[in-house]
Coordinates of C-alpha atoms (C1' of nucleotides) in Angstrom, one line a residue:
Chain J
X1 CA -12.2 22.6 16.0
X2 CA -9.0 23.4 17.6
X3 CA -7.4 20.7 16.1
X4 CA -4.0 22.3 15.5
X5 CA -2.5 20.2 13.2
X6 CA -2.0 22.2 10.0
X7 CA -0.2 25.3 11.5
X8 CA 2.4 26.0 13.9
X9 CA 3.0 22.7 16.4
X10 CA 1.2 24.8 19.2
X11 CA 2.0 26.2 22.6
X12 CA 4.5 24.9 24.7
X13 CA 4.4 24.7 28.4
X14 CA 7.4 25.6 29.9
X15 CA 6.8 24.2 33.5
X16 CA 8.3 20.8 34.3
X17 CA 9.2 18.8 30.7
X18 CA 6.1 16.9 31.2
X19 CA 7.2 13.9 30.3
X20 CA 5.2 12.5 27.4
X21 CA 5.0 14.9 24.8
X22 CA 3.9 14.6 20.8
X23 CA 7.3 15.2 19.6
X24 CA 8.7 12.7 22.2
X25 CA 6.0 10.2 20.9
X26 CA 6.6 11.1 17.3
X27 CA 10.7 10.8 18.0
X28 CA 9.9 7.1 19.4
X29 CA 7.7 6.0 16.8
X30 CA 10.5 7.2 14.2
X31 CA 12.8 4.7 16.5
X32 CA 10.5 1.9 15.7
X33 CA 10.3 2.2 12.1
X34 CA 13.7 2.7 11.5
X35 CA 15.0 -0.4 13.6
X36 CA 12.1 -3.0 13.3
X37 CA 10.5 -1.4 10.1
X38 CA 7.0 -0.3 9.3
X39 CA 4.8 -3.1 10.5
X40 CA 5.8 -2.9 14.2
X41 CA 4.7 0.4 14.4
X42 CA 1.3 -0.1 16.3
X43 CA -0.1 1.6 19.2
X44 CA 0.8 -0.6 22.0
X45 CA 4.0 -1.2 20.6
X46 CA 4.8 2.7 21.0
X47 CA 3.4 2.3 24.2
X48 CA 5.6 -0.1 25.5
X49 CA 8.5 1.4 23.9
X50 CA 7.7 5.0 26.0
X51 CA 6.4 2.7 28.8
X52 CA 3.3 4.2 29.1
X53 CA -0.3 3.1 28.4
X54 CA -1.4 2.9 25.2
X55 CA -4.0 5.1 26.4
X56 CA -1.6 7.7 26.9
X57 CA -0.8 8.0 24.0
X58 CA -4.3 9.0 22.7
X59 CA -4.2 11.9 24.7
X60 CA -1.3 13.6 22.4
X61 CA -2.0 12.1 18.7
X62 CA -5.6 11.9 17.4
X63 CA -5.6 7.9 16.3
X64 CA -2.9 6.0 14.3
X65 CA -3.3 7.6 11.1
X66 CA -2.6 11.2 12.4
X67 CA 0.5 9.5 14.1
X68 CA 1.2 8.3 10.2
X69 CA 0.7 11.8 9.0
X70 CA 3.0 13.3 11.6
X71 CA 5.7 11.2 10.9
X72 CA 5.4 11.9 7.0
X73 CA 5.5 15.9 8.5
X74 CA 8.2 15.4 10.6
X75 CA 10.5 14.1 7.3
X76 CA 9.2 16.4 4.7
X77 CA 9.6 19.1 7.6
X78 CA 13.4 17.8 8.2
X79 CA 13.8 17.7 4.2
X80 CA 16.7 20.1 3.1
X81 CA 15.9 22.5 0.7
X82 CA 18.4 22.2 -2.1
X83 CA 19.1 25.3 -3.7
X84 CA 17.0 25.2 -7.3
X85 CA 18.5 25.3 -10.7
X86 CA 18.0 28.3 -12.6
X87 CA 16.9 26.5 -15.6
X88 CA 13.6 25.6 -15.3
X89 CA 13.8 22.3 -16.9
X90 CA 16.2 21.1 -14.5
X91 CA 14.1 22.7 -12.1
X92 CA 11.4 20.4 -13.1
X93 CA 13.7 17.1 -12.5
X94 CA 14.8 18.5 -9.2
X95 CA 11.5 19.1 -7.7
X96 CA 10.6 15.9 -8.6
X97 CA 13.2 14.5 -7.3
X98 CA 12.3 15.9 -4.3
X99 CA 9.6 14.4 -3.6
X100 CA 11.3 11.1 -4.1
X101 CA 13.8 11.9 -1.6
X102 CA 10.8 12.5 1.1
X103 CA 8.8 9.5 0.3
X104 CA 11.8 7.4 0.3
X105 CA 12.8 7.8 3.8
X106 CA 9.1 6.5 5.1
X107 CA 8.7 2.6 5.2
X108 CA 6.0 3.7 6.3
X109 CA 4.4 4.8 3.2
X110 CA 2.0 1.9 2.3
X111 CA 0.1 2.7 4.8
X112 CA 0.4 6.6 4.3
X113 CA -1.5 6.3 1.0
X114 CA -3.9 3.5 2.5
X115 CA -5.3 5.4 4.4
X116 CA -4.2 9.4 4.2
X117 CA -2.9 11.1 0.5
X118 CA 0.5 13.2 0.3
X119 CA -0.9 16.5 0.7
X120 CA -0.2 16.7 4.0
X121 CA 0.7 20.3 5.3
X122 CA 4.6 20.4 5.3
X123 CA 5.0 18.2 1.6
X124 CA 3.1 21.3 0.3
X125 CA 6.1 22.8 -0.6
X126 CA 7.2 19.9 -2.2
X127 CA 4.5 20.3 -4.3
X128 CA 4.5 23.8 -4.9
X129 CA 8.1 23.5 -6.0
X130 CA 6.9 21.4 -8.7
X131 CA 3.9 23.1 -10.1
X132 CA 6.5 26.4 -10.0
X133 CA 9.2 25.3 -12.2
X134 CA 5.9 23.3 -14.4
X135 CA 4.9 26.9 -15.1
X136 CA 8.3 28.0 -15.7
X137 CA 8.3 25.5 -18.5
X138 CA 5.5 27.1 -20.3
X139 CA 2.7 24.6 -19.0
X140 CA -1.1 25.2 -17.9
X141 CA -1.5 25.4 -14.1
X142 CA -4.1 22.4 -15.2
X143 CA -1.2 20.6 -17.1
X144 CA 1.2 21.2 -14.3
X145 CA -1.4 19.6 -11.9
X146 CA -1.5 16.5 -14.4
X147 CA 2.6 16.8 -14.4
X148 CA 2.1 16.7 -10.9
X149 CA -0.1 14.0 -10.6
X150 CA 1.8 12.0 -13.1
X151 CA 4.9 12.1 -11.3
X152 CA 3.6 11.4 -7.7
X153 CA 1.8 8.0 -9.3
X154 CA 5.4 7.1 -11.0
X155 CA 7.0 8.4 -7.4
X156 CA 4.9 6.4 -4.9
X157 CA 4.8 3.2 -7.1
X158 CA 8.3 2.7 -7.3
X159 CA 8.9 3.4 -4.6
X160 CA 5.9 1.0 -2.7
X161 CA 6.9 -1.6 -5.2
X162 CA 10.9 -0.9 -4.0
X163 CA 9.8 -1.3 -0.4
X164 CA 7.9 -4.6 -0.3
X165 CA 11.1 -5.8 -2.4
X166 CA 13.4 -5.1 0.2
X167 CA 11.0 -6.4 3.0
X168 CA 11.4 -9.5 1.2
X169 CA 14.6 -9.7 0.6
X170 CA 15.4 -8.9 4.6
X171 CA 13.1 -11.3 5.7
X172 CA 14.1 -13.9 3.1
X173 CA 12.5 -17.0 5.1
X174 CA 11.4 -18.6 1.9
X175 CA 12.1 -17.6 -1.2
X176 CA 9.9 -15.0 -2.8
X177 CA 7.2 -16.6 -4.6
X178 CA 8.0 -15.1 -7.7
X179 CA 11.4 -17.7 -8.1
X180 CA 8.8 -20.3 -8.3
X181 CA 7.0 -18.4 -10.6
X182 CA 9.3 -17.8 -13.1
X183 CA 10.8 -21.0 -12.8
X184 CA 7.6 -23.1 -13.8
X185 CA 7.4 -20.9 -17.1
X186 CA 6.9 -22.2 -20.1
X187 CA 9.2 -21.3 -23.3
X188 CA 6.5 -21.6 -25.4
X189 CA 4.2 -19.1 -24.2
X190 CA 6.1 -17.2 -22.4
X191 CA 9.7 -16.6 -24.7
X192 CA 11.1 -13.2 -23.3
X193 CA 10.3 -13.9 -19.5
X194 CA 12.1 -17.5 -20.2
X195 CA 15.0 -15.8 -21.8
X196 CA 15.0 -12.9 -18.8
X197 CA 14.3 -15.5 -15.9
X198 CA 17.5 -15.7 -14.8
X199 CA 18.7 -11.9 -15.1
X200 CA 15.6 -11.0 -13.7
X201 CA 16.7 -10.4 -10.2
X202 CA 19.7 -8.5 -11.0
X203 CA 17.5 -6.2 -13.6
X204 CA 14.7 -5.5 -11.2
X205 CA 16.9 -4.6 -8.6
X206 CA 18.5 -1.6 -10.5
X207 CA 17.4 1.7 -9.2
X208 CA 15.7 3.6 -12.4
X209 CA 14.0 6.0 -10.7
X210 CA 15.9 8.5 -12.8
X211 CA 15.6 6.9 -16.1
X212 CA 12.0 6.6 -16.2
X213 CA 11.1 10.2 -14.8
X214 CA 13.1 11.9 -17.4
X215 CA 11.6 9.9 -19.8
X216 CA 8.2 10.8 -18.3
X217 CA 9.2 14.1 -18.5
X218 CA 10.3 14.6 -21.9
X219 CA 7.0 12.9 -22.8
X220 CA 5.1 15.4 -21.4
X221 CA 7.5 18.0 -23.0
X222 CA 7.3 16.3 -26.5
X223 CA 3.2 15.9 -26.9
X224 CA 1.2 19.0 -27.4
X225 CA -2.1 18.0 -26.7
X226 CA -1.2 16.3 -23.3
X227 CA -4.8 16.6 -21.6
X228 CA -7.1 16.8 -24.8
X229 CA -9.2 19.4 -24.3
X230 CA -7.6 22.3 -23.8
X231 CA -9.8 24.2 -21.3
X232 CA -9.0 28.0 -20.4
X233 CA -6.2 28.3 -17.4
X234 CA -8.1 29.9 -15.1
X235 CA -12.1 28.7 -14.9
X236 CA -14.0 30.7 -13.4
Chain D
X1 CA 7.2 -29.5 -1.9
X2 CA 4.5 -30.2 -3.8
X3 CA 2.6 -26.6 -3.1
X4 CA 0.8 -27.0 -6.2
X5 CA 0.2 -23.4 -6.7
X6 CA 1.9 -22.4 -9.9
X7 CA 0.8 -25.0 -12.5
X8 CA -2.8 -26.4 -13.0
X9 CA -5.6 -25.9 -10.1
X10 CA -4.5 -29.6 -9.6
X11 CA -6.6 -33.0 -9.1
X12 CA -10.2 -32.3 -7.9
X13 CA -11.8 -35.2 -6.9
X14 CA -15.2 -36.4 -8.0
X15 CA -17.2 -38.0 -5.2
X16 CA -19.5 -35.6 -3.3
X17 CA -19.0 -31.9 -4.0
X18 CA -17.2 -31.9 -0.6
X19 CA -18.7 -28.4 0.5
X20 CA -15.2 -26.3 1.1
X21 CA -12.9 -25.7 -1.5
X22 CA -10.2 -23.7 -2.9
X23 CA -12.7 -22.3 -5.5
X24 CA -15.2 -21.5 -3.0
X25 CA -13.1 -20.0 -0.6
X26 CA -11.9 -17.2 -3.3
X27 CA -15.6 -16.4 -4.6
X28 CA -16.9 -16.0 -1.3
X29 CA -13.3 -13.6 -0.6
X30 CA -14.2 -11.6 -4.2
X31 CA -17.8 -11.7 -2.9
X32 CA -16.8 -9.6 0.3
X33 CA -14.5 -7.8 -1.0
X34 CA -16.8 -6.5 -3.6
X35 CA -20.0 -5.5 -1.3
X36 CA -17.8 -4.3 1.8
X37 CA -14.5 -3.1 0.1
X38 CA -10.9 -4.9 0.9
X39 CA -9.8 -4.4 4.7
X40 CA -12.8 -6.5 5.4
X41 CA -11.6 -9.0 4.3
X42 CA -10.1 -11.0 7.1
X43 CA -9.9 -14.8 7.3
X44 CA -12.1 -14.7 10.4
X45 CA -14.8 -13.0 8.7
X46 CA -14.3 -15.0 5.5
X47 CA -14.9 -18.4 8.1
X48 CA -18.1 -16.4 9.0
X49 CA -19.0 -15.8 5.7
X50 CA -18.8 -19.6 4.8
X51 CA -20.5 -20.9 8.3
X52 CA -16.9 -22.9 9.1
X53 CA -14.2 -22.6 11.5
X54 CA -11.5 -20.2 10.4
X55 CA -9.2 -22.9 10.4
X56 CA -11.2 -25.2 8.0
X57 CA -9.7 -22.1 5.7
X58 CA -6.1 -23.5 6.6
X59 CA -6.8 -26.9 5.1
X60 CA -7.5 -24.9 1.8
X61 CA -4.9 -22.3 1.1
X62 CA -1.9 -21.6 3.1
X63 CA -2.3 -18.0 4.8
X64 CA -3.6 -15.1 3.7
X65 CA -0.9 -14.0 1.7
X66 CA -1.5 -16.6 -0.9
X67 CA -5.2 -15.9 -0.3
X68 CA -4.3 -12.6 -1.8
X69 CA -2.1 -14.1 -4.5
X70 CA -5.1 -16.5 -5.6
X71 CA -7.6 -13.4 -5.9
X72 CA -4.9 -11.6 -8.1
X73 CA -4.5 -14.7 -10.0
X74 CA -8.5 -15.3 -11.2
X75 CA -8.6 -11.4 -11.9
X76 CA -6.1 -12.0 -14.3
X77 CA -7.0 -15.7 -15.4
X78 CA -10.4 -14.2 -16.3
X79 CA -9.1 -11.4 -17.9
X80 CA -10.6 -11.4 -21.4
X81 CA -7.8 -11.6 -23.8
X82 CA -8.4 -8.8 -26.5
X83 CA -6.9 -8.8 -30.1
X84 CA -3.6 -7.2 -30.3
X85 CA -2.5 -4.2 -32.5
X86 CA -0.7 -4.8 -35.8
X87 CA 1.4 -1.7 -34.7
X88 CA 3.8 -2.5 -31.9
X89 CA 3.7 1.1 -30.5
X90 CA -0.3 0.5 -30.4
X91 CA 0.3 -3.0 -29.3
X92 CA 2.5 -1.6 -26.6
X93 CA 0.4 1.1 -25.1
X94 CA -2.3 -1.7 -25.6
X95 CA -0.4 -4.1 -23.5
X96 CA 0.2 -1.6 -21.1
X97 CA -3.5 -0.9 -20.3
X98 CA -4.2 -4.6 -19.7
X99 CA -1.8 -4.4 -16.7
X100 CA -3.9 -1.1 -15.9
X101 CA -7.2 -3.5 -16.1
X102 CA -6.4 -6.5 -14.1
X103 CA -4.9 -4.3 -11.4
X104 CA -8.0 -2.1 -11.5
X105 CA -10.1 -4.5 -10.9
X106 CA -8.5 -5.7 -7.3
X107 CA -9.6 -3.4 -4.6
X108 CA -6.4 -5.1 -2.5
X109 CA -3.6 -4.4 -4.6
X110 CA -2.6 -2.4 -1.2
X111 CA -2.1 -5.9 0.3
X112 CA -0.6 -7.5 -2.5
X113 CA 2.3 -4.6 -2.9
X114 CA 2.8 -4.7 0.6
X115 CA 3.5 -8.6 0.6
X116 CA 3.7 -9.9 -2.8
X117 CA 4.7 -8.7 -6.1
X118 CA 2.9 -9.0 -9.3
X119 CA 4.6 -11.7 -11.0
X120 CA 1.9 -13.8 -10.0
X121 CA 1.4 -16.9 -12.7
X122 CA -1.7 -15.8 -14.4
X123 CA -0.4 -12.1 -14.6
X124 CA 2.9 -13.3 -16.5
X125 CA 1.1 -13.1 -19.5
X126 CA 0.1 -9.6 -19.5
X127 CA 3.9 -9.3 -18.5
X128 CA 5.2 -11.1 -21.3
X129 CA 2.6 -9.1 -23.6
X130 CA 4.3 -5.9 -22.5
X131 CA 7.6 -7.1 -23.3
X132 CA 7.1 -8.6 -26.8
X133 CA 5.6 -5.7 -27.9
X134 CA 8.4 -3.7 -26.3
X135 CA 11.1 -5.6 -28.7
X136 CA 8.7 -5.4 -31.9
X137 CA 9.3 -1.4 -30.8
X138 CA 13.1 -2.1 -30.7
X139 CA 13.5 -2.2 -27.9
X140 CA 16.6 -4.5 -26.3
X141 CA 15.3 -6.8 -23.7
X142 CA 17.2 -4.5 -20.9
X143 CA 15.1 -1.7 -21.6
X144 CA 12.2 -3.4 -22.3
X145 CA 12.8 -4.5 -18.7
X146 CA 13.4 -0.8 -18.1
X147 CA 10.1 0.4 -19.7
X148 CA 7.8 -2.8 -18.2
X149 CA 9.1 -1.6 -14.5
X150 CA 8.2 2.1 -15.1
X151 CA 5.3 1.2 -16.7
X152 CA 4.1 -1.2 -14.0
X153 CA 5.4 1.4 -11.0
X154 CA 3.0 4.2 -13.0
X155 CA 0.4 1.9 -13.0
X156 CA 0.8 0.7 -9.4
X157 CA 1.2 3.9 -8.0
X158 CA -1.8 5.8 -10.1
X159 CA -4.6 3.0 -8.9
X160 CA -3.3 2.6 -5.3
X161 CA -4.0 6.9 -4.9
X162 CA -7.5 6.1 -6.9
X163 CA -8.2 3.5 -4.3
X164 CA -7.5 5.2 -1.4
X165 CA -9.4 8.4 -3.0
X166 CA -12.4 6.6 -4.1
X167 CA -12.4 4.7 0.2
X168 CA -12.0 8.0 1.1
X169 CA -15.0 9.3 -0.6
X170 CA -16.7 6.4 0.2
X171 CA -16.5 6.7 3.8
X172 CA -17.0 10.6 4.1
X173 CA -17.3 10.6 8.2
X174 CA -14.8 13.6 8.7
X175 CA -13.6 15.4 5.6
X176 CA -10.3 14.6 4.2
X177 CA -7.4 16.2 6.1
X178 CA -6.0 17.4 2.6
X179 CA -9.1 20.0 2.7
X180 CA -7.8 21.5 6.3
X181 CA -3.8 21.9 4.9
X182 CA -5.1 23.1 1.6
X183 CA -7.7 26.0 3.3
X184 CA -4.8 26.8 5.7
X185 CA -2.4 27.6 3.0
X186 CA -0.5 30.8 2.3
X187 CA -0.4 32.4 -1.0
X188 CA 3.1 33.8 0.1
X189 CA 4.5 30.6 0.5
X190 CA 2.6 28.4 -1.6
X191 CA 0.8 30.8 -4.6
X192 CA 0.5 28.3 -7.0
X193 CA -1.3 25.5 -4.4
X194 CA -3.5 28.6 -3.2
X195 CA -4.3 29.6 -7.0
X196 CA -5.4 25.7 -7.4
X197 CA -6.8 24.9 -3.9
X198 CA -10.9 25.3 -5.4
X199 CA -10.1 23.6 -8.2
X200 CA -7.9 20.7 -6.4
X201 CA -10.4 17.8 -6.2
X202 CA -12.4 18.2 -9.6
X203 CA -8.4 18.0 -10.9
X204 CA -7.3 15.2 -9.1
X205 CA -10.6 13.6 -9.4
X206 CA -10.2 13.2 -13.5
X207 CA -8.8 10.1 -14.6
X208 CA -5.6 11.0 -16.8
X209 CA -4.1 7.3 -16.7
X210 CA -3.9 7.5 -20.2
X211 CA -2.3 10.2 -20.6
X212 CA 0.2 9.6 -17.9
X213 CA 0.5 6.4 -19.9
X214 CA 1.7 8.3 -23.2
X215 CA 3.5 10.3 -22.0
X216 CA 6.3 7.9 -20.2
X217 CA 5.7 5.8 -23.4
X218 CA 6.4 9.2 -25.5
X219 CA 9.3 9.6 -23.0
X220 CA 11.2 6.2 -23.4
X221 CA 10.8 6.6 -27.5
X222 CA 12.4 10.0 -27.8
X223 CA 15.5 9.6 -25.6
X224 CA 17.7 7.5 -27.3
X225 CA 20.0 7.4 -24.6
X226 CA 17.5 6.0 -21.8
X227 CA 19.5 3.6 -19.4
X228 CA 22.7 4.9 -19.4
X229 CA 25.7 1.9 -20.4
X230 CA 24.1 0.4 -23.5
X231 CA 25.0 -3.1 -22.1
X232 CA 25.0 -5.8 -24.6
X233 CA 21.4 -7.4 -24.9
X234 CA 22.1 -10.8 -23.7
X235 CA 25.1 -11.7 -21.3
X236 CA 26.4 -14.5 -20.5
Chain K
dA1 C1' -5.0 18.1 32.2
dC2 C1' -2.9 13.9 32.0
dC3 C1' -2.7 9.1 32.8
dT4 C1' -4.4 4.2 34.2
dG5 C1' -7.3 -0.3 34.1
dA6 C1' -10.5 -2.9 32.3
dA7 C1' -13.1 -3.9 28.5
dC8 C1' -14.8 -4.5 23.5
dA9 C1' -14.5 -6.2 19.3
dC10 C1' -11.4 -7.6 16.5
dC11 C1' -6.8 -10.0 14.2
dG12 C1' -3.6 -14.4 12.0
dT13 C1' -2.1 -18.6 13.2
dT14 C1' -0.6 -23.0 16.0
dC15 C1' -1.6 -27.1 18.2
dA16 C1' -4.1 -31.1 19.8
dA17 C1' -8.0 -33.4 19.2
dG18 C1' -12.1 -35.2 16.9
dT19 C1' -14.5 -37.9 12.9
Chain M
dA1 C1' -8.4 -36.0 4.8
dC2 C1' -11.0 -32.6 6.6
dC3 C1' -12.8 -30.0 10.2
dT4 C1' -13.4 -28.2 15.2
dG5 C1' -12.2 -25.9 19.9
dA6 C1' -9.3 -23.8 22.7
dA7 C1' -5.5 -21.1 23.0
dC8 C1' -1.6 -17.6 22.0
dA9 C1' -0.1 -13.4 21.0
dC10 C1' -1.5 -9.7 19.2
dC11 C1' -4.5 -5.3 17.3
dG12 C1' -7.1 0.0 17.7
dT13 C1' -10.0 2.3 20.4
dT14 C1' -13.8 3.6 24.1
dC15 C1' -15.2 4.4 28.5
dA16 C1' -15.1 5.3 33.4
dA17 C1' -12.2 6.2 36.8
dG18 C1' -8.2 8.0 39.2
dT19 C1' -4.8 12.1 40.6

DNA sequence: ACCTGAACACCGTTCAAGT
DNA sequence: ACCTGAACACCGTTCAAGT
């Protein structure tokens, strides 16, 4: 009923610092991620890091995925806020770039969209920057909401499928299974992996964000029937 | 050394039926992953669910990683094999879609993006698919490297939200945390979001992989100019 | 109000032993 | 070769009790 999340961070006593506080939880979890990575982020791990009983810390964060959810706050909140082109198709590739830039600084987002979704009170504006310069382009509020959608599926699964990749390669105890993969493949059914197999790494390892969200963009500018039926704006 | 995994299912002998097997194992894992939904699936409960020891599972398949890997690997073994397009643009988006169907079809493509990748032996022909029909496009096997990542990161990205949706829905104890941030919302600071927030889940609940799909297909055909340095198509 | 201790119901995996 | 039993080092979370 009171649970307090979505609006301001709440009251703050003023008496003695109190010790163990949800920002001073939130600040130590952010410790973990960044120097063991996501993974060793549990409760009793945060626990022993604020030495404190895990219990403790059920007394300031709901369960683990709110924990989750305020971490994802705490960087969107922390996000700067660019100024915006004027154009609003550059507007468009910024905004969406924003997003990129928020989700890319949590490791921990595997387990953000396991278990919560992105629209999480202080990414609102991330969105809402989006669907803005969308209607500045001339789309539908429903088409900007399938731009939307379009670009936080492109967003989240490079950048997931970037993560593990890097996991991998950091932990690097045996080589990924894929080498072993693409080493057993056959020529004669499988010509262009063969001929790639060796340039795969190095290709794969390129950062095209870029290259394929302008492209997803321009296809959305280029087709005119994007969603099929093209049902009125505003439904009652 | 001789981990056996990429090639054939290897020997099986022939005397008695030998109750535990590699086969075995993944039906009864697809079995609970089916009736109670991945996350279940634990090789402690899988032991349960065979009446053995969970480390008669060890004898079998290595650790739950390839566990995983073997699940994706029947999904796309068992994939039927539809006829292909004459067109390569057709053959392309229809390429593309079979990567959309195998991965559909494994609730725990979480897991696997978290530890694995999907160049998985049975998937490499889906893989290959996309890329032949990429070059019949003219394509050059860089940026048919290009437009397989973005297509598989679109992909990746669009089911893993539909998964976590769809658990979401499932499950149903509390209602989702987007529905608190999106009644709290401002229509000062967010007018657009505010505008949408009624019609939020009906839009997010439609299924617009396809057009997603065309789109960043539409995308990577118009720009001629899509990856920057037209590198030469095969170094050295 | 804030924290602890003990407990519950789980995990993946190793190791030594059984047949 | 194949399986078991006991153990290790973990999990998230609840519940009752302390101050």
């Amino acid at each position: 009923m009171r649970s307090s999340e979505p609006g301001t961070t709440g009251r703050r006593r003023v008496g003695r610092p109190s010790q163990l506080s949800q920002e001073a939880i939130i600040e130590a979890a952010q410790r973990i991620v960044d120097e063991e990575g996501d993974g060793s982020l549990s409760m009793r791990r945060l626990a022993r890091e604020l030495s404190i009983t895990p219990m403790a810390l059920y007394h300031h964060v709901r369960d683990r995925d709110q924990l989750l959810r305020l971490l994802l706050e705490t960087k969107a909140r922390n996000l700067p806020r660019p100024p915006m082109p004027d154009d609003p198709r550059e507007r468009l590739t910024a905004a969406a770039q924003l997003l990129y830039d928020v989700l890319a600084e949590c490791p921990f987002l595997g387990e953000i969209l396991a278990s919560e979704d992105l629209m999480t009170a202080s990414c609102l504006w991330v969105i809402e920057a989006v669907l803005e310069a969308a209607l500045a382009c001339g789309f539908t509020l429903e088409e900007a909401v399938g731009l939307y959608r379009a670009i936080a599926h492109y967003t989240g699964g490079e950048l997931l499928i970037r993560l593990t990749r890097e996991r991998h390669l950091a932990h690097l105890d045996h080589p990924p299974y894929r080498a072993r993969a693409l080493a057993a493949l056959q020529p004669q059914t499988h010509p262009r992996l063969c001929a790639l197999a060796d340039h795969w790494p190095a290709l794969t390892s390129r950062d095209t964000h870029r290259a394929g969200l302008q492209a997803l963009l321009e296809g959305f500018f280029q087709s005119p029937d994007r969603s099929g039926p093209q049902a009125p704006a505003a439904p009652a």
